JSON list of C-alpha atoms in Angstrom, two decimals:
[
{"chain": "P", "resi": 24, "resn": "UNK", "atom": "CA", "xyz": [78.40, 91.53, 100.92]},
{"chain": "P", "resi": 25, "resn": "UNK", "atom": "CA", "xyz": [77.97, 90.17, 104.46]},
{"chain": "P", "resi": 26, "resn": "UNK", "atom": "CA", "xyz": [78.26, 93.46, 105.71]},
{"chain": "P", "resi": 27, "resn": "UNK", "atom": "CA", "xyz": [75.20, 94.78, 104.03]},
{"chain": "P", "resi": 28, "resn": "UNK", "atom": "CA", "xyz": [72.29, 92.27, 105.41]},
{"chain": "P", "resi": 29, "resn": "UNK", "atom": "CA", "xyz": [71.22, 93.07, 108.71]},
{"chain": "P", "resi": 30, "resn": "UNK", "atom": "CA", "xyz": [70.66, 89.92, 109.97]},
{"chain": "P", "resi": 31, "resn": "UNK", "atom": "CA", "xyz": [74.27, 88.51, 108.50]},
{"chain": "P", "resi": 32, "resn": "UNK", "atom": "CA", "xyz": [75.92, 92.18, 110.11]},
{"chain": "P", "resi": 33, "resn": "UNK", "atom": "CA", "xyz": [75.58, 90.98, 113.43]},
{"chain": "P", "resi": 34, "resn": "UNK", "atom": "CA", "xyz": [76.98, 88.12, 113.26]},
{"chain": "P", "resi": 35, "resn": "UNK", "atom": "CA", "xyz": [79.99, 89.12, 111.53]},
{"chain": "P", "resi": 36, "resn": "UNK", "atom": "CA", "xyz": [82.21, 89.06, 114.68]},
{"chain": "P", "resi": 37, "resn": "UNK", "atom": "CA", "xyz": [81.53, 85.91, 115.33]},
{"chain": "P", "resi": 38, "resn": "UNK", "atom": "CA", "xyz": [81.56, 84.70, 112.14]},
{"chain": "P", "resi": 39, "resn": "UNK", "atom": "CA", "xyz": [85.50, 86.47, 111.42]},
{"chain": "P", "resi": 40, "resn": "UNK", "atom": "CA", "xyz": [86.82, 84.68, 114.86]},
{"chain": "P", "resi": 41, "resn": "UNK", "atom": "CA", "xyz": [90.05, 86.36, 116.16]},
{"chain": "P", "resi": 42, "resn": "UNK", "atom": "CA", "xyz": [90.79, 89.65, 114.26]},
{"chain": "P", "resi": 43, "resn": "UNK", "atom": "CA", "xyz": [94.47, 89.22, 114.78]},
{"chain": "P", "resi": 44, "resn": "UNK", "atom": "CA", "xyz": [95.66, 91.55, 112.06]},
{"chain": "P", "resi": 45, "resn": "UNK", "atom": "CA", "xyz": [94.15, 94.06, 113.64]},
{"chain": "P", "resi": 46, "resn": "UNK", "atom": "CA", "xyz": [96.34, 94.25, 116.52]},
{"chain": "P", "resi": 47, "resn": "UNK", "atom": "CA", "xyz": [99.21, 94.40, 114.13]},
{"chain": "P", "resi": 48, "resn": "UNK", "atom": "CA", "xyz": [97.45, 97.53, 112.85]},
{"chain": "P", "resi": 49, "resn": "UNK", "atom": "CA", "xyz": [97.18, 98.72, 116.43]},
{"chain": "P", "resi": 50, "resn": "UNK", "atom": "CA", "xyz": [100.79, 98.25, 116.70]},
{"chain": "P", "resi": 51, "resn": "UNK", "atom": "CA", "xyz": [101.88, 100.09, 113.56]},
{"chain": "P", "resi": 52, "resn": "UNK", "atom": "CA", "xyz": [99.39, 102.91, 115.18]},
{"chain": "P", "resi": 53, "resn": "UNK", "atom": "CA", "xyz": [101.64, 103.30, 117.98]},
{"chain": "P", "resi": 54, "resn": "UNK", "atom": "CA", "xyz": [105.01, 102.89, 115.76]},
{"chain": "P", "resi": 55, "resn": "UNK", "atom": "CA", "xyz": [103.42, 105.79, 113.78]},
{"chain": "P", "resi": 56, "resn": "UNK", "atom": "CA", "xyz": [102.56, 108.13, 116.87]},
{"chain": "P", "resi": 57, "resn": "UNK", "atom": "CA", "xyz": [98.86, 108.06, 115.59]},
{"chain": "P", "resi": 58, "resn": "UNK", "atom": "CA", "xyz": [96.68, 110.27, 117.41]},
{"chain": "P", "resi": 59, "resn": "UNK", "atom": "CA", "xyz": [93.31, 110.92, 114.77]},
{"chain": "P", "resi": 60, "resn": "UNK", "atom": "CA", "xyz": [92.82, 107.82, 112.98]},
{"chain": "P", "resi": 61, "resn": "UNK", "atom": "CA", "xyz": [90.71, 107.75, 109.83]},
{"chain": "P", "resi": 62, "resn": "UNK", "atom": "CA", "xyz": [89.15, 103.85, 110.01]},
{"chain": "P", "resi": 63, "resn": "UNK", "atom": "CA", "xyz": [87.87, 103.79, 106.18]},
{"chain": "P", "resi": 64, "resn": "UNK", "atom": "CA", "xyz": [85.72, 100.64, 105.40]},
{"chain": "P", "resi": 65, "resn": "UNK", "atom": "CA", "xyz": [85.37, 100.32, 109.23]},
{"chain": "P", "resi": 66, "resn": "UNK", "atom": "CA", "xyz": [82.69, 97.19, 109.17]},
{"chain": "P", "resi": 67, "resn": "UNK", "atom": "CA", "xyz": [80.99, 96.53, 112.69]},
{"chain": "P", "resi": 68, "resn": "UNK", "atom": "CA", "xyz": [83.88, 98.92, 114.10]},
{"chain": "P", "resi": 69, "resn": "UNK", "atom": "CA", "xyz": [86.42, 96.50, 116.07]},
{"chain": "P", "resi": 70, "resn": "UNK", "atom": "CA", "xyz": [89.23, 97.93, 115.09]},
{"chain": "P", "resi": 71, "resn": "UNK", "atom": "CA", "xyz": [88.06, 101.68, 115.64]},
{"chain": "P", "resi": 72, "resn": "UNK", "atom": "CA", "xyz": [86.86, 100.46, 119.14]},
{"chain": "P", "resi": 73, "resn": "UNK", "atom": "CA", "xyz": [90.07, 99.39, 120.09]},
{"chain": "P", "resi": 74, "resn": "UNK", "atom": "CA", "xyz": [91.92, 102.28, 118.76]},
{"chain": "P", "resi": 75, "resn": "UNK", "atom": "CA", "xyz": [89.70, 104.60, 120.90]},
{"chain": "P", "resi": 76, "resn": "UNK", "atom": "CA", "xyz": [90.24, 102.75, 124.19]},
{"chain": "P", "resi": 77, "resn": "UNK", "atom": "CA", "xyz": [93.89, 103.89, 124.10]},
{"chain": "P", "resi": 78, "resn": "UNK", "atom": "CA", "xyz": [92.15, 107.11, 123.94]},
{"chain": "P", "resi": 79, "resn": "UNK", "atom": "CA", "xyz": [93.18, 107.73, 120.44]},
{"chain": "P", "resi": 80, "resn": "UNK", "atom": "CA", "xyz": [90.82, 110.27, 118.30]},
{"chain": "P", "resi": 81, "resn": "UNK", "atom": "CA", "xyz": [89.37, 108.05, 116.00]},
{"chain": "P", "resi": 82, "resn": "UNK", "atom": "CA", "xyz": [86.69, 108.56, 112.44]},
{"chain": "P", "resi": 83, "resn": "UNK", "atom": "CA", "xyz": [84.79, 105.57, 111.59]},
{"chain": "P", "resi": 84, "resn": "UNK", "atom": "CA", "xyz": [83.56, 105.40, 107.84]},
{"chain": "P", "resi": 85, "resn": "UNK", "atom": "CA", "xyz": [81.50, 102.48, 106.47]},
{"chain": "P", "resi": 86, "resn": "UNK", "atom": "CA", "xyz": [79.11, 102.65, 103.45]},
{"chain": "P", "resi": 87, "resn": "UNK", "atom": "CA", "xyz": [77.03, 99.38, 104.72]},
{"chain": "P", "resi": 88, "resn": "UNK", "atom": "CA", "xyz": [74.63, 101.01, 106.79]},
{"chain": "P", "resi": 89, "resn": "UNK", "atom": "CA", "xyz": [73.77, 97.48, 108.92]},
{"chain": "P", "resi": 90, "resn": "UNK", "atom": "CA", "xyz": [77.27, 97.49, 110.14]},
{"chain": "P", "resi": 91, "resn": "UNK", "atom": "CA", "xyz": [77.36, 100.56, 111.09]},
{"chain": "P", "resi": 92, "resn": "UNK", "atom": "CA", "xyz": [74.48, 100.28, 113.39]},
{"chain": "P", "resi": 93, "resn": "UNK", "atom": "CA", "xyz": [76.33, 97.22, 114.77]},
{"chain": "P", "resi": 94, "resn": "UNK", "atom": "CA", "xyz": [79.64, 99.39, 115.52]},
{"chain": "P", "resi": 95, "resn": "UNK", "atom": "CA", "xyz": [76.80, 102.06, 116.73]},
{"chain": "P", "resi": 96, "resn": "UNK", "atom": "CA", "xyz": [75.24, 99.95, 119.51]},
{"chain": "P", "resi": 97, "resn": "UNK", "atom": "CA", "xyz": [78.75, 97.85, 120.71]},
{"chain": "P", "resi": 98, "resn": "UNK", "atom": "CA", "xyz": [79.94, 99.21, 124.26]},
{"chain": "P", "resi": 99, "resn": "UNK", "atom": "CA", "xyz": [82.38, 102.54, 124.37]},
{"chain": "P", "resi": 100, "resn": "UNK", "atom": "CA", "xyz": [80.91, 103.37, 120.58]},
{"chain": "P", "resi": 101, "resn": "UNK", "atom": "CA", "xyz": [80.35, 106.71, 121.63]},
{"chain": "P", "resi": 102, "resn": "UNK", "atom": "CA", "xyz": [84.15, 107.71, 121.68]},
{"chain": "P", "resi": 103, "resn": "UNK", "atom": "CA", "xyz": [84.09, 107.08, 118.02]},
{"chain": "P", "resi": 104, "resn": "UNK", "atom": "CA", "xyz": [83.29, 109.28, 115.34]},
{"chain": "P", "resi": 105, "resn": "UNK", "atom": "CA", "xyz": [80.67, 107.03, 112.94]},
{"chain": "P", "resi": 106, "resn": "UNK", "atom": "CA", "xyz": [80.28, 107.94, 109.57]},
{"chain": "P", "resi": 107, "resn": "UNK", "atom": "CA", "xyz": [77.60, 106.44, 106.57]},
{"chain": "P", "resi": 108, "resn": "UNK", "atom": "CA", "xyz": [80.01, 106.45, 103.66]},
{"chain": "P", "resi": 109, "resn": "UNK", "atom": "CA", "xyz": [83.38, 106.35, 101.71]},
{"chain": "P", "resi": 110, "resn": "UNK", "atom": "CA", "xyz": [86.45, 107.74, 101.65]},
{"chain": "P", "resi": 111, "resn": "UNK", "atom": "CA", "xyz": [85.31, 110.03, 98.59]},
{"chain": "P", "resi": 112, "resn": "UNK", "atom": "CA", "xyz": [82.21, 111.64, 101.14]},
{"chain": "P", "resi": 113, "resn": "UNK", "atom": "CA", "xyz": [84.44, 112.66, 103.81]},
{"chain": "P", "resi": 114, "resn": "UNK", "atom": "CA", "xyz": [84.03, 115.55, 105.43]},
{"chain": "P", "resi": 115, "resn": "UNK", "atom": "CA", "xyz": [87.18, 118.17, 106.36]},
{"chain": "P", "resi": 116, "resn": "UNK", "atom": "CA", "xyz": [89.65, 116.36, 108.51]},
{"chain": "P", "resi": 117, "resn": "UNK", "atom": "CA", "xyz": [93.28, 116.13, 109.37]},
{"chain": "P", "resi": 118, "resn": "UNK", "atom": "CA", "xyz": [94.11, 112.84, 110.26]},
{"chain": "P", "resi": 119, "resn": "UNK", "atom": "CA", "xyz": [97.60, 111.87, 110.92]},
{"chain": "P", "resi": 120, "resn": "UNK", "atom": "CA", "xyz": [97.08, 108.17, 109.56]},
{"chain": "P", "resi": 121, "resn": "UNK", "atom": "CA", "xyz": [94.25, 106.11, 107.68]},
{"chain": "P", "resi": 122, "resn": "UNK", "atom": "CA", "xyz": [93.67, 102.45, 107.79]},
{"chain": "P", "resi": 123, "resn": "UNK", "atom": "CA", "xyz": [91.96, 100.14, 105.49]},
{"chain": "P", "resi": 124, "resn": "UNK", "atom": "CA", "xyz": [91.95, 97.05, 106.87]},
{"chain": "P", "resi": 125, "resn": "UNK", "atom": "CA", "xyz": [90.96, 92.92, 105.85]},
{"chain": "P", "resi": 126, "resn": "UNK", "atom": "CA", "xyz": [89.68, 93.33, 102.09]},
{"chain": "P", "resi": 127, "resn": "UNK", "atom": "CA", "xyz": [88.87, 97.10, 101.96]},
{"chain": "P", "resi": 128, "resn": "UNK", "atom": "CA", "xyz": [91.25, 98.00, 99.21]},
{"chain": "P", "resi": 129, "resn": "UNK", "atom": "CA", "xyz": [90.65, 95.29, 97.10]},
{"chain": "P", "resi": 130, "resn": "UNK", "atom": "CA", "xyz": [86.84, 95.49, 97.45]},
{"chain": "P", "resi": 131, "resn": "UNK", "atom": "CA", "xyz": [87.48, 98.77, 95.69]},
{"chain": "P", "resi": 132, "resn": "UNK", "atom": "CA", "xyz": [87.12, 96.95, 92.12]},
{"chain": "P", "resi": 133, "resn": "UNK", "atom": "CA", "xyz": [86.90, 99.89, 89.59]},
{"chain": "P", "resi": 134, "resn": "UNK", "atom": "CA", "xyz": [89.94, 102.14, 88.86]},
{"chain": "P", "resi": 135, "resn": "UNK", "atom": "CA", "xyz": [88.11, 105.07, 88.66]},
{"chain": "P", "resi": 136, "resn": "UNK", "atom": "CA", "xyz": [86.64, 104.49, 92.81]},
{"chain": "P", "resi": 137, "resn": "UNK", "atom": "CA", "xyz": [89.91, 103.14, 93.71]},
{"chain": "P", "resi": 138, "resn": "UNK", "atom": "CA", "xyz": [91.64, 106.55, 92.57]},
{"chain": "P", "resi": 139, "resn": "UNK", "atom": "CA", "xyz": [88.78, 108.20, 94.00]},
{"chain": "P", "resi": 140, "resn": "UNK", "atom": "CA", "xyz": [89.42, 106.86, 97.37]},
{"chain": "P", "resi": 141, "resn": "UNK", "atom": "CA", "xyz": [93.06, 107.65, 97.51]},
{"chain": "P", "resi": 142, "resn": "UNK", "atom": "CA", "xyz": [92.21, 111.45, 96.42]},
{"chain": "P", "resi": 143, "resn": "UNK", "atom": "CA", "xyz": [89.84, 111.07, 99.28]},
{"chain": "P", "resi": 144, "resn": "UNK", "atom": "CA", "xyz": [92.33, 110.14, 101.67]},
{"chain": "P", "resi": 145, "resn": "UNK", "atom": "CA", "xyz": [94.52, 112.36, 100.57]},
{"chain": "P", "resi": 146, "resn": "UNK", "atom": "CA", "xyz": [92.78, 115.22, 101.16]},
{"chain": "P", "resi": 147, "resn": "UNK", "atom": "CA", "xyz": [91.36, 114.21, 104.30]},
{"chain": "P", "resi": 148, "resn": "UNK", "atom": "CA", "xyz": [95.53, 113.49, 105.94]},
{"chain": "P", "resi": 149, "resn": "UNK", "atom": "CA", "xyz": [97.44, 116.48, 107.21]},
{"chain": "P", "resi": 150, "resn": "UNK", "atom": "CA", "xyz": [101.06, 116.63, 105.15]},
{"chain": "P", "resi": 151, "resn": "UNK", "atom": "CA", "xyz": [103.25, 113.87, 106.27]},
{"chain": "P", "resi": 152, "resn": "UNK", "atom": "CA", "xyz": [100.10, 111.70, 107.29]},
{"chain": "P", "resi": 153, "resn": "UNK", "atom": "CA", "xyz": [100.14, 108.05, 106.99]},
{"chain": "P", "resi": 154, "resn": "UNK", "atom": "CA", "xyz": [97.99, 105.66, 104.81]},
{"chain": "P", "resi": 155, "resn": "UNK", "atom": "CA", "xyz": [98.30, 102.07, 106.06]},
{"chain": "P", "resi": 156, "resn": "UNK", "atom": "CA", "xyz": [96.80, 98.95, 104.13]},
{"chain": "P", "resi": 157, "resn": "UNK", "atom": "CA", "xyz": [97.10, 95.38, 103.14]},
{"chain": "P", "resi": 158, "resn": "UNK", "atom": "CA", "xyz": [96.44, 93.61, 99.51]},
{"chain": "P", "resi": 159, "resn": "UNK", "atom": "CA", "xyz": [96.44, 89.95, 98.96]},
{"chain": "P", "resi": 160, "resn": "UNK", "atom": "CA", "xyz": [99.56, 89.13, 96.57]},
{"chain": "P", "resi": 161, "resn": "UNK", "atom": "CA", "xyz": [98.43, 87.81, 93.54]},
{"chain": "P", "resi": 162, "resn": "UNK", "atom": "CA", "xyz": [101.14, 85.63, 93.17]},
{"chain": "P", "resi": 163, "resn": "UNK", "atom": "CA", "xyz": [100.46, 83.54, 96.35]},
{"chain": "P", "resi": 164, "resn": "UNK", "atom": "CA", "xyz": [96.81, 82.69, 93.97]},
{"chain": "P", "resi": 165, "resn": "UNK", "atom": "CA", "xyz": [94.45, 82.62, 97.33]},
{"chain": "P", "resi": 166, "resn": "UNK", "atom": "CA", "xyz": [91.48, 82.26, 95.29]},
{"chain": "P", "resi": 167, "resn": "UNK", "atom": "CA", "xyz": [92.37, 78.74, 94.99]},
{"chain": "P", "resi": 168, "resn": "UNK", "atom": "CA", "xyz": [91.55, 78.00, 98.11]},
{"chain": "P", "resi": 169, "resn": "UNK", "atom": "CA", "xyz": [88.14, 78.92, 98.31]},
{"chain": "P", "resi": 170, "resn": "UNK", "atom": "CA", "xyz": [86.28, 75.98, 97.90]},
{"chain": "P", "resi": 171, "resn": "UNK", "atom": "CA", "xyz": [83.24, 74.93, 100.10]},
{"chain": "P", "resi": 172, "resn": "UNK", "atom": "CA", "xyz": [85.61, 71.70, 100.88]},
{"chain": "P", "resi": 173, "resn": "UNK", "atom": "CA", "xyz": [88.26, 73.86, 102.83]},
{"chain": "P", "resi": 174, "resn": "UNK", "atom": "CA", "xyz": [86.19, 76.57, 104.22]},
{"chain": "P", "resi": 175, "resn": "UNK", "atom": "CA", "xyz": [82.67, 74.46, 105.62]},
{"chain": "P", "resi": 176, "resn": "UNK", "atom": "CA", "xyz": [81.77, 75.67, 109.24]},
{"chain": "P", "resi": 177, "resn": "UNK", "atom": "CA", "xyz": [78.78, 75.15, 111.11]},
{"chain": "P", "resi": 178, "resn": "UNK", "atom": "CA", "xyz": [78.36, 77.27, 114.07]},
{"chain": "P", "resi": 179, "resn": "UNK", "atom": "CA", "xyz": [75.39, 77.26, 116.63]},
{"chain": "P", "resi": 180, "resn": "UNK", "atom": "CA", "xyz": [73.70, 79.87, 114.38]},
{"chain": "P", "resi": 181, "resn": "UNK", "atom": "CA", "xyz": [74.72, 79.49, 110.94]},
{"chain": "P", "resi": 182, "resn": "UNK", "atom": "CA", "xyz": [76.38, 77.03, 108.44]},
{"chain": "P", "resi": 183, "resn": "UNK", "atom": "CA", "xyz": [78.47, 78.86, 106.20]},
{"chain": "P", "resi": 184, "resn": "UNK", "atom": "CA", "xyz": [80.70, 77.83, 103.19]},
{"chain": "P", "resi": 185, "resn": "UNK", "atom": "CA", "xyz": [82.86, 79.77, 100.35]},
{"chain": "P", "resi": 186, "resn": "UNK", "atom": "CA", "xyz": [82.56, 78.98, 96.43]},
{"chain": "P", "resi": 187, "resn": "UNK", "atom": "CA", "xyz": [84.85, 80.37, 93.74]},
{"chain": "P", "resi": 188, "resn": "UNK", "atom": "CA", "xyz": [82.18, 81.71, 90.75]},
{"chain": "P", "resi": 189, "resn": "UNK", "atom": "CA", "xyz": [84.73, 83.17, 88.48]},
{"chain": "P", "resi": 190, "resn": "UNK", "atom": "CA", "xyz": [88.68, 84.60, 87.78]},
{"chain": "P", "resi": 191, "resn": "UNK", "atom": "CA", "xyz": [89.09, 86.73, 85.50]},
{"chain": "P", "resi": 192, "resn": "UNK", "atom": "CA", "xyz": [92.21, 88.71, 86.51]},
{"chain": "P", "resi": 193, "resn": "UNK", "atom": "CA", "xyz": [92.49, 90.84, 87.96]},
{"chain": "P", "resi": 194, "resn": "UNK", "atom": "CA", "xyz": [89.22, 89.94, 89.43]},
{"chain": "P", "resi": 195, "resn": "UNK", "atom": "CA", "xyz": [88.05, 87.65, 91.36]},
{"chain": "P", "resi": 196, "resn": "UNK", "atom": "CA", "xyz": [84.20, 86.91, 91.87]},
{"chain": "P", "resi": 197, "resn": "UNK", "atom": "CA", "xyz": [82.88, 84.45, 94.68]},
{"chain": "P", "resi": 198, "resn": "UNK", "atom": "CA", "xyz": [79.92, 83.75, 97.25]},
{"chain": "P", "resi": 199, "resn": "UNK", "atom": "CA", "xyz": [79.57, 82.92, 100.83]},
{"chain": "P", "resi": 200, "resn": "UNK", "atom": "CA", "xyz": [76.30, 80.68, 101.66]},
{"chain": "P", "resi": 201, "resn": "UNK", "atom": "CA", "xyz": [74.48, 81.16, 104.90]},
{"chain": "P", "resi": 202, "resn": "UNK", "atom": "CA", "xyz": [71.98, 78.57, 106.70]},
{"chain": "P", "resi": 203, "resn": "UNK", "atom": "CA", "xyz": [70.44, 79.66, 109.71]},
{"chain": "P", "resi": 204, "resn": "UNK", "atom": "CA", "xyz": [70.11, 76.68, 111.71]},
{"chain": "P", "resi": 205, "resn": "UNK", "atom": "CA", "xyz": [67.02, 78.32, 113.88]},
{"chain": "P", "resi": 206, "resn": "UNK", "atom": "CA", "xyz": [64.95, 78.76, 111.19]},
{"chain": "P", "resi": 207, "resn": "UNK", "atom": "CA", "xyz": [66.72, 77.19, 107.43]},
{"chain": "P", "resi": 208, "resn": "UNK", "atom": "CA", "xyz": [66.65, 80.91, 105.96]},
{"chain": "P", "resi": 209, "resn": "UNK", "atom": "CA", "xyz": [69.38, 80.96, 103.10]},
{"chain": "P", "resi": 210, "resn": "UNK", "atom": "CA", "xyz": [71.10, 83.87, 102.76]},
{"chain": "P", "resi": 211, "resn": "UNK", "atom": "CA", "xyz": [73.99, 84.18, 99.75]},
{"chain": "P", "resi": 212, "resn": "UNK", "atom": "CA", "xyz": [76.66, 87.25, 99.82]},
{"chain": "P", "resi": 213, "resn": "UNK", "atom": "CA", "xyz": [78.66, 88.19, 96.44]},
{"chain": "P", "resi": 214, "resn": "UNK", "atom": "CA", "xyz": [81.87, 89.39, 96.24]},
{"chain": "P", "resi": 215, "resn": "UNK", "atom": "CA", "xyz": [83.98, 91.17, 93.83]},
{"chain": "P", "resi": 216, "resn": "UNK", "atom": "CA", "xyz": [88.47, 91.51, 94.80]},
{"chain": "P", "resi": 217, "resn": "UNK", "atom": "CA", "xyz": [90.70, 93.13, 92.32]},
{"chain": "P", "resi": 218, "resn": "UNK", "atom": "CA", "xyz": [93.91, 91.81, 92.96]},
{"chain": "P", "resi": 219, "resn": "UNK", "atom": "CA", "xyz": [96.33, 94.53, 92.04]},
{"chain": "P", "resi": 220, "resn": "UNK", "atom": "CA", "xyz": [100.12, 93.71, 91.37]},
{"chain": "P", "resi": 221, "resn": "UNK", "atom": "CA", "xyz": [102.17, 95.52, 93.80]},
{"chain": "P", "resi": 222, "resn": "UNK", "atom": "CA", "xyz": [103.71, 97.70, 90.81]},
{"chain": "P", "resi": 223, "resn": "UNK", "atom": "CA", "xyz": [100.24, 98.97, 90.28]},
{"chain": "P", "resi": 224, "resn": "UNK", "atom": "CA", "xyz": [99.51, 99.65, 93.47]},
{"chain": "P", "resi": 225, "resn": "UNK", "atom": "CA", "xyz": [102.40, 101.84, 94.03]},
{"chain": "P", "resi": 226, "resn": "UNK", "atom": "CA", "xyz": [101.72, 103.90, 90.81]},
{"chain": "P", "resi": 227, "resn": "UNK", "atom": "CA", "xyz": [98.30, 104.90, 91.43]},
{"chain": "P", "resi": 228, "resn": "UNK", "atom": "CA", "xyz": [99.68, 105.86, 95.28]},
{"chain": "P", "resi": 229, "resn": "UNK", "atom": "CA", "xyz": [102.34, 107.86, 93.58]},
{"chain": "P", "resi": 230, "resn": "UNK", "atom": "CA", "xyz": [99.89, 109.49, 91.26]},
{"chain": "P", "resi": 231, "resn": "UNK", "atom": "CA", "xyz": [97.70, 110.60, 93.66]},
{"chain": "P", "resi": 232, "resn": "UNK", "atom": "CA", "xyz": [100.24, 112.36, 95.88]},
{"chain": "P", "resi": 233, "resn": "UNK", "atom": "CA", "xyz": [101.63, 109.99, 97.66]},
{"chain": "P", "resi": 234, "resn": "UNK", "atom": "CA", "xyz": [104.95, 108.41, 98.54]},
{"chain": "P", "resi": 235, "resn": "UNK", "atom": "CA", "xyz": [105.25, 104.75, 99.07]},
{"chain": "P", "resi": 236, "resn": "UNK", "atom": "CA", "xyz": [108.03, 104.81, 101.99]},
{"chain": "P", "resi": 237, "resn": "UNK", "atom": "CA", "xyz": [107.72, 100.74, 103.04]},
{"chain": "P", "resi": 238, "resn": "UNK", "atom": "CA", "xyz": [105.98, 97.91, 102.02]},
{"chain": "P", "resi": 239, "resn": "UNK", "atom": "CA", "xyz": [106.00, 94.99, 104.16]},
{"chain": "P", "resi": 240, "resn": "UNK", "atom": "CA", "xyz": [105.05, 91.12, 104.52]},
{"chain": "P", "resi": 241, "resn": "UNK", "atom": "CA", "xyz": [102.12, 90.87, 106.48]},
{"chain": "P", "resi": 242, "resn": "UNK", "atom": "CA", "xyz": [103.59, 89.53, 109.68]},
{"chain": "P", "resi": 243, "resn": "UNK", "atom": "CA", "xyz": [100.15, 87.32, 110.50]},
{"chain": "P", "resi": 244, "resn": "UNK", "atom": "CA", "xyz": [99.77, 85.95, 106.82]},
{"chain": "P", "resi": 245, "resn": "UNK", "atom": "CA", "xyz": [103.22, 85.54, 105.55]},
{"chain": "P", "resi": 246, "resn": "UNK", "atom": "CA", "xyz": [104.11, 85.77, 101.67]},
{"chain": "P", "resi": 247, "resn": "UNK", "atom": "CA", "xyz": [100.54, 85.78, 101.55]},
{"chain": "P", "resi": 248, "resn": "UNK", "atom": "CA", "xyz": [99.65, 89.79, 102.01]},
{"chain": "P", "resi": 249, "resn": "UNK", "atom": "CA", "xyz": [101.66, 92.97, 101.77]},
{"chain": "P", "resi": 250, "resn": "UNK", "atom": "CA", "xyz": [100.96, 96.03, 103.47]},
{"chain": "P", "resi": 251, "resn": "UNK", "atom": "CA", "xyz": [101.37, 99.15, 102.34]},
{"chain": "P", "resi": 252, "resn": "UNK", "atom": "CA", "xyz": [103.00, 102.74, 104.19]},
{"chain": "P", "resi": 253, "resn": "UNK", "atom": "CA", "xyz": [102.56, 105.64, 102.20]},
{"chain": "P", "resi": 254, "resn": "UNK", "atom": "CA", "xyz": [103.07, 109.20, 103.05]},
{"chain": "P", "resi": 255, "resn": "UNK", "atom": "CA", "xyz": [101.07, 111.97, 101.80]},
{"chain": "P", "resi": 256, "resn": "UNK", "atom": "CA", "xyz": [103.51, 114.43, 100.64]}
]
C-alpha cells in the first residue's frame, strides 16, 4: 500500500490531487452536528485536519505508521488526536460520528477484520452516534478501468500507472508502479478491495448493532459509490 512506504507517504497528497469527497464528508459532519469525530483509516490526515480547523474534537487512527508521521508533521496537527492503529485497538471514546473515508472499508478484505472493525466502532460511538462511509458499487465494475492506458501520469517527481492483477469476486487485486524521476528507484504498491454488495453490507451493520438509516449516491462519483449512515443503536 502507498501508504506504508515512507518515501511514497509523502507524496500521497500530491499524488491523490483534489480530495473533493472529503468536503462532502465535511458537509455531512455539519448535517450531523458532529462535534468528536473518530477519522478511522485517517492516511496523511487531510480530512482530520480540516475537521479540526472548524474546531471540531477530532481522533485520528491509521495503522501505516509512515502516514501517520506525515499527518504528524503537517501544520495545526497538534489539534488532532493521532493514533498508530485500527478501529479494533481503540482506546475508550465516545464519539458522536466515525468516518471511513476513499477505500477504507473495502481495504478491510477479510470478514472476520471487517466485523471486527464495526464492533470496534461500535463500541467506541456514544448511543445514537453516527458511522459514515462509502463502498464502490460492484455493479458499476470500476476495476475495469484500471489499466496503465487510462491511469499513466508523470509528475515532476514520479511516474505512476495502475494494473489490474486479478478479480476474483468479491476481490479485487491490483498494483500501482512508481518511478522516481530524480533517481529511477521503482517502487510497486499491492492492493487488495472486497467489493461488498450493498445487501451485505447492511447485514453485517445490522449484526453488529447497528441501524442502517440512509444510504446515498455519492454526490462526487455518481452511480459509481454509495455511502453509508448508520446509527449505533
Amino acid at each position: 500500500m502507498i501508504f506504508v512506504h515512507p518515501r511514497l507517504a509523502v507524496l500521497y497528497d500530491e499524488l491523490e490531487g483534489e480530495r473533493t469527497d472529503l468536503q462532502v464528508y465535511a458537509a455531512i459532519a455539519d448535517e450531523l452536528g458532529a462535534r468528536r469525530v473518530l477519522d478511522i483509516g485517517c492516511g496523511t490526515g487531510t480530512f482530520a485536519l480540516i475537521l479540526a480547523a472548524r474546531g471540531l474534537a477530532v481522533t485520528g487512527v491509521e495503522p501505516a505508521g509512515a502516514s501517520l508521521d506525515v499527518a504528524r508533521a503537517k501544520p495545526g496537527a497538534g489539534r488532532v488526536r493521532w493514533l498508530h492503529g485500527d478501529a479494533t485497538t481503540l482506546p475508550p471514546m465516545r464519539a458522536n460520528l466515525a468516518t471511513m473515508t476513499a477505500n477504507v472499508a473495502q481495504e478491510i478484505v477479510s470478514p472476520d477484520a471487517w466485523e471486527a472493525t464495526l464492533r470496534g466502532i461500535h463500541a467506541a460511538l456514544e448511543p445514537g452516534g453516527w458511522l459514515v462511509f462509502e463502498t464502490r458499487d460492484p455493479a458499476y465494475r470500476a476495476w475495469e478501468g484500471w489499466t496503465k492506458a487510462a491511469s499513466h501520469r508523470v509528475g515532476e517527481e514520479v511516474e505512476s500507472w495502475v494494473e489490474l492483477l486479478d478479480v476474483r469476486l468479491p476481490l479485487v487485486r491490483f498494483r500501482w508502479t512508481y518511478v522516481f524521476t530524480s533517481d529511477g528507484e521503482v517502487l510497486t504498491s499491492d492492493s487488495t478491495l472486497r467489493f461488498r454488495e450493498p445487501e451485505e453490507v447492511e447485514a453485517s451493520l445490522v449484526t453488529q448493532g447497528f441501524r442502517v438509516d440512509e444510504v446515498r449516491d455519492a454526490p462526487d462519483r455518481p452511480g459509481r459509490e454509495l455511502v453509508f449512515f448508520a446509527s449505533r443503536s
